[in-house]
Amino acid sequence: MGGTSVDIKKPIYCSLAQGSVAINSYGEYIPCCNIRMEHFTMYQSPFIKHLVPTEPSERINMANLKKIRNDLSKGIWPLACQNCKSSEDNGVASMRTIWNEAIPDAPLTETINPIDVKYLDLTFGTKCNSKCMTCNADLSDFWEEEYNIHYPNSVFKNVNNRVSITTETAQKLIDTFPNVERIGLIGGEPTISDEHFEFLKMLIEKGRSKNIGLSYVTNLTGVTDELLELWDKFKTVHLSVSIDGFDKVNEYIRYPFKWSKTENNLKTILSLCQEHVLTHKYTMGLSCTHSIYNAIQAHDLIEYFYDILKSYQCEDGNTLLKHCGAFINRVSHPKDAMVSNLSNTYRNKGIKRGSKLLEKVQHDIDNGLLVEKGIVESIKLINAWLAEPWSMDKTNIQTIHKFINTSDKFRNRNINDYIPELMTELEYMKQVLKID
């Protein structure tokens, strides 16, 4: 019999969209922290204020979230989810695939029941002690004074420390979602958030902490004895350590941190992981943001991380390379900080570094060394991004020049003392694009 075939797409299962609750720095409920916000409708923003429900049980089923779930159920990638799609198209793990392994059984429905929520991903506010070159005053209150110099007409004026989850809201979250097994904490810098401390104490007092694993995206600067005592009451603690470059490169991007302190903090956490390797009480991974500032230097960081993990021998007969991975994300905004602005010649230098590093890692694997797959996938993903087409955008190059020069003047430094090869490339780009 004749007829027209119907292309029925397989549902795209995402445990984060289906079985988690993520709250950003505006108190907005979003699918996850990895979405592209420019493609997601927000009900709370600095531009538009809507009257929205205050109860978490209602917020999780607002129209914007239901649309994401509906598209995924039909096998359609929402524009907001393109970061994950990009990773998967390049054959590496995405936020979606990572969390699908951690939370495999969330119901595939448009409307979710609070009792099915297993994961909370929470931003308590914008309090931070760093102003990274790829961040802004929307996420770090430390950025405010300088940001107003770069962008005098910005909406991010007098934001101070914007608290997105109050003690009252935290109590509602605890009461509304009784089956939560994991809680992610991001920022700002979550380890210096007073509200975050109160939240942990509330979970401990409720007797919930022993059944909950915590995960942080953190620069480690707020890890104190008090926090370690609180963590001891929880089932597990995972730390995604935010480092964007080796030595001077990281100092430039993640101002005002000094590499010596970053490295000491990293070694402290690695020792904890080594000590608890059999119980997995403490685990960690590298979290790196790929941008114009570390486009070809990110591989140097991964090699440093690889070598230091290899030096930690564990009770199970392996090194920490088996137990600690890496996750790479990339800047999609602002456009001038994207890697695609750089010439193919410059980016090819990074591809060569990555290829050489892959050979080194593969040699170790062939000789019996167990290496967490995220490290290999991160190297491959960076190389894939470096191989993407050159944008040759004159406006972006003008903007990044102005931004770097203004920032260096405000911070009393010079990029040539930190990432000289980048400044050479940007000067070259000015000549190619005939910028005065």
Short mmCIF file of C-alpha atoms in Angstrom, two decimals:
data_model
loop_
_atom_site.label_atom_id
_atom_site.label_comp_id
_atom_site.label_asym_id
_atom_site.label_seq_id
_atom_site.Cartn_x
_atom_site.Cartn_y
_atom_site.Cartn_z
CA MET A 1 0.00 0.00 0.00
CA GLY A 2 1.19 3.50 -0.82
CA GLY A 3 1.29 6.41 1.55
CA THR A 4 3.46 9.11 2.99
CA SER A 5 5.92 8.05 5.65
CA VAL A 6 6.00 10.09 8.84
CA ASP A 7 9.35 10.95 10.36
CA ILE A 8 8.84 10.24 14.05
CA LYS A 9 11.78 11.53 16.02
CA LYS A 10 13.03 9.75 19.11
CA PRO A 11 12.48 11.72 22.34
CA ILE A 12 15.53 13.48 23.72
CA TYR A 13 15.64 12.40 27.35
CA CYS A 14 17.07 15.00 29.72
CA SER A 15 16.91 14.26 33.42
CA LEU A 16 17.67 17.92 34.19
CA ALA A 17 14.64 19.17 32.28
CA GLN A 18 12.45 16.36 33.63
CA GLY A 19 13.60 15.69 37.17
CA SER A 20 15.42 18.72 38.50
CA VAL A 21 14.86 22.31 39.57
CA ALA A 22 17.41 24.98 38.68
CA ILE A 23 17.21 28.54 40.02
CA ASN A 24 19.46 31.29 38.67
CA SER A 25 20.65 34.56 40.18
CA TYR A 26 17.30 36.26 39.49
CA GLY A 27 15.33 33.56 41.26
CA GLU A 28 14.20 32.40 37.83
CA TYR A 29 13.44 28.71 37.34
CA ILE A 30 15.44 27.45 34.35
CA PRO A 31 16.03 23.97 32.83
CA CYS A 32 19.68 23.92 33.92
CA CYS A 33 22.70 26.20 34.36
CA ASN A 34 24.07 25.24 30.93
CA ILE A 35 21.27 26.74 28.84
CA ARG A 36 21.68 29.71 26.51
CA MET A 37 19.70 32.37 28.29
CA GLU A 38 19.25 34.47 25.14
CA HIS A 39 16.94 31.73 23.87
CA PHE A 40 14.95 31.25 27.07
CA THR A 41 11.96 33.30 28.19
CA MET A 42 12.47 34.67 31.68
CA TYR A 43 9.69 35.95 33.90
CA GLN A 44 12.12 37.73 36.21
CA SER A 45 14.87 39.87 34.71
CA PRO A 46 16.36 43.36 34.99
CA PHE A 47 14.31 44.35 31.94
CA ILE A 48 10.84 42.92 32.58
CA LYS A 49 9.01 42.25 35.82
CA HIS A 50 6.11 39.84 35.67
CA LEU A 51 3.79 38.73 38.42
CA VAL A 52 4.75 35.10 38.90
CA PRO A 53 3.77 32.44 41.45
CA THR A 54 5.94 32.23 44.55
CA GLU A 55 5.30 28.55 45.28
CA PRO A 56 7.97 26.20 43.90
CA SER A 57 5.33 23.60 43.00
CA GLU A 58 3.83 26.11 40.56
CA ARG A 59 7.07 27.60 39.29
CA ILE A 60 8.38 24.23 38.05
CA ASN A 61 5.51 24.01 35.58
CA MET A 62 5.51 27.50 34.08
CA ALA A 63 4.94 27.70 30.32
CA ASN A 64 8.63 28.30 29.44
CA LEU A 65 9.73 25.09 31.17
CA LYS A 66 6.85 23.05 29.77
CA LYS A 67 7.81 24.20 26.26
CA ILE A 68 11.37 22.90 26.73
CA ARG A 69 10.10 19.53 27.95
CA ASN A 70 7.54 19.30 25.15
CA ASP A 71 10.15 19.99 22.47
CA LEU A 72 12.54 17.42 23.91
CA SER A 73 9.77 14.81 24.10
CA LYS A 74 9.19 15.34 20.36
CA GLY A 75 12.87 14.91 19.56
CA ILE A 76 13.40 18.63 18.94
CA TRP A 77 16.49 20.38 20.30
CA PRO A 78 15.38 23.73 21.81
CA LEU A 79 17.64 26.67 20.93
CA ALA A 80 18.26 27.11 24.66
CA CYS A 81 19.81 23.63 24.75
CA GLN A 82 22.34 24.09 21.94
CA ASN A 83 25.35 23.91 24.30
CA CYS A 84 24.56 20.27 25.00
CA LYS A 85 23.75 19.57 21.36
CA SER A 86 27.10 21.03 20.31
CA SER A 87 28.99 18.77 22.72
CA GLU A 88 27.08 15.68 21.62
CA ASP A 89 27.52 16.52 17.92
CA ASN A 90 31.26 16.49 18.61
CA GLY A 91 31.01 13.06 20.18
CA VAL A 92 31.69 14.05 23.78
CA ALA A 93 29.69 14.10 26.99
CA SER A 94 27.30 16.99 27.58
CA MET A 95 25.63 18.27 30.72
CA ARG A 96 22.60 16.24 29.59
CA THR A 97 24.41 12.92 29.13
CA ILE A 98 26.40 13.36 32.35
CA TRP A 99 23.28 13.93 34.43
CA ASN A 100 21.30 11.24 32.62
CA GLU A 101 23.77 8.76 34.13
CA ALA A 102 23.33 10.31 37.58
CA ILE A 103 19.52 10.62 37.45
CA PRO A 104 18.31 8.02 34.93
CA ASP A 105 14.68 7.58 35.98
CA ALA A 106 12.87 10.94 35.78
CA PRO A 107 9.42 10.60 34.14
CA LEU A 108 9.26 11.91 30.56
CA THR A 109 6.35 14.32 31.00
CA GLU A 110 5.53 17.94 30.18
CA THR A 111 4.27 18.61 33.72
CA ILE A 112 6.38 17.31 36.58
CA ASN A 113 5.36 16.30 40.08
CA PRO A 114 7.42 17.77 42.96
CA ILE A 115 7.90 14.30 44.44
CA ASP A 116 9.76 13.26 41.26
CA VAL A 117 12.36 16.01 41.60
CA LYS A 118 15.69 14.45 42.56
CA TYR A 119 18.09 17.32 41.92
CA LEU A 120 18.25 21.02 42.88
CA ASP A 121 20.67 23.36 41.11
CA LEU A 122 20.76 26.55 43.14
CA THR A 123 22.26 30.02 42.79
CA PHE A 124 21.85 31.78 46.11
CA GLY A 125 23.02 35.15 44.82
CA THR A 126 25.70 37.20 43.14
CA LYS A 127 28.13 37.55 46.06
CA CYS A 128 31.60 36.86 44.67
CA ASN A 129 35.26 37.60 45.33
CA SER A 130 36.38 37.53 41.71
CA LYS A 131 35.64 39.39 38.50
CA CYS A 132 36.56 37.00 35.73
CA MET A 133 37.12 38.44 32.26
CA THR A 134 34.29 36.32 30.86
CA CYS A 135 31.82 37.28 33.62
CA ASN A 136 29.91 40.46 34.46
CA ALA A 137 27.97 42.31 37.16
CA ASP A 138 24.96 40.13 36.46
CA LEU A 139 26.70 37.20 38.16
CA SER A 140 29.35 38.81 40.36
CA ASP A 141 28.74 41.80 42.62
CA PHE A 142 32.52 42.34 42.72
CA TRP A 143 32.31 43.38 39.06
CA GLU A 144 29.95 46.30 39.63
CA GLU A 145 32.28 49.30 39.94
CA GLU A 146 34.45 48.34 36.98
CA TYR A 147 31.50 47.18 34.88
CA ASN A 148 29.92 50.63 35.10
CA ILE A 149 33.10 52.08 33.59
CA HIS A 150 33.02 49.65 30.66
CA TYR A 151 29.28 50.01 30.16
CA PRO A 152 28.02 53.30 31.67
CA ASN A 153 24.49 52.72 30.39
CA SER A 154 24.25 49.16 31.69
CA VAL A 155 21.19 47.98 33.60
CA PHE A 156 23.54 46.32 36.11
CA LYS A 157 23.95 49.37 38.33
CA ASN A 158 23.91 49.25 42.12
CA VAL A 159 23.17 45.52 42.12
CA ASN A 160 25.36 44.86 45.17
CA ASN A 161 24.83 41.29 46.36
CA ARG A 162 21.56 40.22 44.79
CA VAL A 163 20.09 37.39 46.89
CA SER A 164 17.96 35.08 44.77
CA ILE A 165 17.13 32.45 47.42
CA THR A 166 16.15 33.78 50.82
CA THR A 167 15.83 31.69 53.96
CA GLU A 168 12.06 31.62 53.42
CA THR A 169 12.48 30.36 49.85
CA ALA A 170 15.05 27.79 50.96
CA GLN A 171 12.56 26.43 53.50
CA LYS A 172 9.93 26.12 50.76
CA LEU A 173 12.37 24.21 48.56
CA ILE A 174 13.13 21.76 51.35
CA ASP A 175 9.44 21.20 52.09
CA THR A 176 8.26 21.04 48.46
CA PHE A 177 10.82 18.54 47.18
CA PRO A 178 11.06 15.72 49.75
CA ASN A 179 12.94 13.26 47.53
CA VAL A 180 15.91 15.36 46.53
CA GLU A 181 19.10 13.30 46.41
CA ARG A 182 21.56 15.81 44.98
CA ILE A 183 21.99 19.57 45.29
CA GLY A 184 24.25 21.67 43.07
CA LEU A 185 25.45 25.07 44.27
CA ILE A 186 26.77 27.74 41.94
CA GLY A 187 27.14 31.51 42.09
CA GLY A 188 28.61 34.06 42.40
CA GLU A 189 30.91 32.09 44.61
CA PRO A 190 28.70 29.69 46.60
CA THR A 191 31.20 28.96 49.38
CA ILE A 192 31.08 32.58 50.62
CA SER A 193 27.27 32.88 50.53
CA ASP A 194 25.72 33.29 54.00
CA GLU A 195 22.36 32.04 52.67
CA HIS A 196 24.04 28.89 51.40
CA PHE A 197 25.43 28.20 54.90
CA GLU A 198 21.95 28.59 56.41
CA PHE A 199 20.51 26.24 53.82
CA LEU A 200 23.01 23.50 54.68
CA LYS A 201 22.24 23.90 58.39
CA MET A 202 18.50 23.63 57.70
CA LEU A 203 19.02 20.34 55.83
CA ILE A 204 21.15 19.00 58.69
CA GLU A 205 18.52 20.00 61.30
CA LYS A 206 15.79 18.32 59.22
CA GLY A 207 17.81 15.10 59.15
CA ARG A 208 17.97 15.24 55.34
CA SER A 209 21.69 15.83 54.85
CA LYS A 210 22.86 12.23 55.27
CA ASN A 211 20.87 11.24 52.15
CA ILE A 212 21.99 14.14 49.97
CA GLY A 213 25.07 14.61 47.83
CA LEU A 214 26.34 18.15 47.30
CA SER A 215 28.12 19.48 44.23
CA TYR A 216 29.75 22.89 43.83
CA VAL A 217 31.11 25.03 41.05
CA THR A 218 33.69 26.91 43.07
CA ASN A 219 37.00 28.74 42.99
CA LEU A 220 37.74 27.07 46.39
CA THR A 221 38.59 30.34 48.14
CA GLY A 222 35.73 29.99 50.63
CA VAL A 223 36.49 26.46 51.83
CA THR A 224 36.91 26.86 55.60
CA ASP A 225 36.99 24.54 58.59
CA GLU A 226 33.36 25.49 59.32
CA LEU A 227 32.29 24.48 55.83
CA LEU A 228 34.23 21.21 56.03
CA GLU A 229 32.40 20.41 59.28
CA LEU A 230 29.05 20.97 57.56
CA TRP A 231 30.07 18.88 54.57
CA ASP A 232 30.88 16.02 56.90
CA LYS A 233 27.14 15.70 57.61
CA PHE A 234 26.29 15.08 53.93
CA LYS A 235 26.45 11.87 51.93
CA THR A 236 28.98 13.08 49.36
CA VAL A 237 30.60 16.31 48.18
CA HIS A 238 31.75 16.95 44.61
CA LEU A 239 33.73 20.07 43.69
CA SER A 240 33.94 21.37 40.12
CA VAL A 241 36.96 23.61 40.47
CA SER A 242 36.81 26.76 38.35
CA ILE A 243 40.22 27.30 36.78
CA ASP A 244 40.61 28.73 33.28
CA GLY A 245 44.33 28.64 32.65
CA PHE A 246 47.73 27.63 33.90
CA ASP A 247 49.64 30.12 36.06
CA LYS A 248 49.63 33.65 34.57
CA VAL A 249 46.77 32.89 32.19
CA ASN A 250 44.48 32.07 35.09
CA GLU A 251 45.67 35.12 37.01
CA TYR A 252 44.66 37.32 34.09
CA ILE A 253 41.24 35.72 33.51
CA ARG A 254 40.24 35.13 37.14
CA TYR A 255 41.33 38.38 38.74
CA PRO A 256 42.47 38.97 41.50
CA PHE A 257 43.52 35.41 42.34
CA LYS A 258 47.19 34.49 42.47
CA TRP A 259 48.28 31.16 41.00
CA SER A 260 50.13 30.12 44.15
CA LYS A 261 46.90 30.27 46.18
CA THR A 262 44.87 28.57 43.45
CA GLU A 263 47.38 25.74 43.28
CA ASN A 264 47.53 25.33 47.09
CA ASN A 265 43.73 25.17 47.30
CA LEU A 266 43.64 22.62 44.49
CA LYS A 267 46.18 20.40 46.24
CA THR A 268 44.18 20.56 49.49
CA ILE A 269 41.08 19.24 47.73
CA LEU A 270 43.05 16.61 45.83
CA SER A 271 44.42 15.32 49.14
CA LEU A 272 40.85 15.01 50.43
CA CYS A 273 39.88 13.05 47.32
CA GLN A 274 42.89 10.80 47.71
CA GLU A 275 42.08 10.18 51.39
CA HIS A 276 38.45 9.25 50.63
CA VAL A 277 38.99 7.51 47.30
CA LEU A 278 37.42 4.22 48.42
CA THR A 279 34.24 5.80 49.78
CA HIS A 280 33.94 8.58 47.16
CA LYS A 281 32.94 10.94 49.96
CA TYR A 282 34.92 13.71 48.26
CA THR A 283 35.39 13.94 44.51
CA MET A 284 36.44 16.75 42.23
CA GLY A 285 36.85 17.75 38.61
CA LEU A 286 38.21 20.61 36.59
CA SER A 287 35.68 23.15 35.30
CA CYS A 288 37.12 25.36 32.56
CA THR A 289 35.46 28.02 30.40
CA HIS A 290 36.92 28.21 26.90
CA SER A 291 37.14 31.74 25.53
CA ILE A 292 39.29 34.10 23.51
CA TYR A 293 41.56 34.50 26.56
CA ASN A 294 42.57 30.84 26.80
CA ALA A 295 41.72 29.66 23.28
CA ILE A 296 45.06 27.93 22.68
CA GLN A 297 46.25 27.89 26.31
CA ALA A 298 43.45 25.70 27.70
CA HIS A 299 45.39 22.59 26.69
CA ASP A 300 48.30 23.77 28.88
CA LEU A 301 45.90 23.81 31.84
CA ILE A 302 44.57 20.34 31.09
CA GLU A 303 48.11 18.99 30.79
CA TYR A 304 49.00 20.55 34.15
CA PHE A 305 45.86 19.03 35.69
CA TYR A 306 46.64 15.67 34.09
CA ASP A 307 50.19 15.62 35.43
CA ILE A 308 49.22 16.61 38.97
CA LEU A 309 46.46 13.96 39.11
CA LYS A 310 48.97 11.38 37.93
CA SER A 311 51.18 12.21 40.92
CA TYR A 312 48.50 11.20 43.47
CA GLN A 313 48.66 7.44 44.09
CA CYS A 314 45.50 5.98 45.68
CA GLU A 315 44.64 2.99 47.87
CA ASP A 316 42.86 1.22 45.02
CA GLY A 317 46.12 0.97 43.07
CA ASN A 318 45.23 3.76 40.64
CA THR A 319 46.09 7.43 40.48
CA LEU A 320 43.58 10.25 40.79
CA LEU A 321 43.44 10.27 36.98
CA LYS A 322 40.89 7.49 37.27
CA HIS A 323 38.69 9.40 39.70
CA CYS A 324 38.87 13.08 38.69
CA GLY A 325 37.56 14.33 35.37
CA ALA A 326 37.15 17.60 33.51
CA PHE A 327 34.25 19.53 32.04
CA ILE A 328 34.74 22.24 29.42
CA ASN A 329 32.14 24.82 28.50
CA ARG A 330 32.56 27.77 26.22
CA VAL A 331 31.62 31.40 26.08
CA SER A 332 28.66 32.18 23.83
CA HIS A 333 28.17 35.68 25.20
CA PRO A 334 29.60 38.27 24.88
CA LYS A 335 30.25 37.60 21.20
CA ASP A 336 33.62 39.36 21.27
CA ALA A 337 34.96 36.79 23.77
CA MET A 338 34.19 33.84 21.51
CA VAL A 339 37.08 31.76 20.16
CA SER A 340 35.77 32.02 16.58
CA ASN A 341 37.01 35.64 16.45
CA LEU A 342 40.60 34.41 16.29
CA SER A 343 42.40 33.54 13.07
CA ASN A 344 42.79 29.98 11.84
CA THR A 345 46.57 30.33 12.07
CA TYR A 346 46.38 31.18 15.76
CA ARG A 347 43.84 28.49 16.56
CA ASN A 348 45.85 25.87 14.69
CA LYS A 349 48.58 26.36 17.29
CA GLY A 350 46.08 25.20 19.90
CA ILE A 351 44.99 22.23 17.80
CA LYS A 352 48.64 21.12 17.57
CA ARG A 353 49.00 21.40 21.36
CA GLY A 354 45.85 19.38 21.84
CA SER A 355 46.91 16.68 19.39
CA LYS A 356 50.28 16.36 21.10
CA LEU A 357 48.57 16.09 24.49
CA LEU A 358 46.21 13.39 23.19
CA GLU A 359 49.23 11.38 22.04
CA LYS A 360 50.75 11.68 25.52
CA VAL A 361 47.53 10.56 27.22
CA GLN A 362 46.97 7.70 24.77
CA HIS A 363 50.53 6.47 25.38
CA ASP A 364 49.80 6.29 29.12
CA ILE A 365 46.47 4.52 28.52
CA ASP A 366 48.15 1.99 26.23
CA ASN A 367 50.57 1.29 29.08
CA GLY A 368 47.77 0.50 31.52
CA LEU A 369 47.03 3.85 33.15
CA LEU A 370 43.32 4.40 33.87
CA VAL A 371 42.19 7.90 32.85
CA GLU A 372 38.75 9.41 33.48
CA LYS A 373 37.07 9.85 30.09
CA GLY A 374 36.17 13.52 30.70
CA ILE A 375 39.83 14.52 30.39
CA VAL A 376 40.20 12.96 26.95
CA GLU A 377 36.83 14.30 25.82
CA SER A 378 37.71 17.81 26.95
CA ILE A 379 40.87 17.83 24.83
CA LYS A 380 38.92 16.62 21.80
CA LEU A 381 36.13 19.15 22.35
CA ILE A 382 38.53 22.09 22.58
CA ASN A 383 40.13 20.98 19.32
CA ALA A 384 36.70 20.73 17.69
CA TRP A 385 35.84 24.28 18.77
CA LEU A 386 39.21 25.54 17.56
CA ALA A 387 38.51 24.02 14.13
CA GLU A 388 35.23 25.90 13.65
CA PRO A 389 35.00 28.63 10.93
CA TRP A 390 36.68 31.99 11.47
CA SER A 391 34.13 34.76 11.98
CA MET A 392 36.38 37.73 10.98
CA ASP A 393 34.09 40.20 12.71
CA LYS A 394 35.51 43.72 12.78
CA THR A 395 33.14 44.95 15.52
CA ASN A 396 34.06 42.09 17.84
CA ILE A 397 37.79 42.74 17.49
CA GLN A 398 37.28 46.45 18.13
CA THR A 399 35.18 45.67 21.19
CA ILE A 400 37.62 43.16 22.70
CA HIS A 401 40.54 45.57 22.22
CA LYS A 402 38.66 48.33 24.01
CA PHE A 403 37.53 45.98 26.78
CA ILE A 404 41.04 44.65 27.44
CA ASN A 405 42.64 48.11 27.38
CA THR A 406 40.03 49.60 29.72
CA SER A 407 40.23 46.62 32.08
CA ASP A 408 44.02 46.64 32.19
CA LYS A 409 44.01 50.36 33.00
CA PHE A 410 41.48 49.89 35.80
CA ARG A 411 43.36 46.91 37.25
CA ASN A 412 46.80 48.46 36.75
CA ARG A 413 48.21 45.63 34.65
CA ASN A 414 49.12 44.75 31.05
CA ILE A 415 47.93 41.68 29.17
CA ASN A 416 51.41 41.32 27.62
CA ASP A 417 52.68 40.28 31.05
CA TYR A 418 50.14 37.43 31.18
CA ILE A 419 49.04 36.28 27.70
CA PRO A 420 51.41 37.98 25.23
CA GLU A 421 50.58 35.65 22.34
CA LEU A 422 46.92 36.69 22.52
CA MET A 423 47.78 40.36 22.30
CA THR A 424 50.02 39.65 19.30
CA GLU A 425 47.11 37.87 17.64
CA LEU A 426 44.68 40.72 18.34
CA GLU A 427 47.12 43.25 16.87
CA TYR A 428 47.40 41.03 13.81
CA MET A 429 43.61 40.93 13.56
CA LYS A 430 43.51 44.72 13.60
CA GLN A 431 45.78 44.77 10.56
CA VAL A 432 43.79 42.11 8.71
CA LEU A 433 40.48 43.89 9.33
CA LYS A 434 42.01 47.36 8.74
CA ILE A 435 41.13 48.69 12.17
CA ASP A 436 42.76 51.98 13.17
#
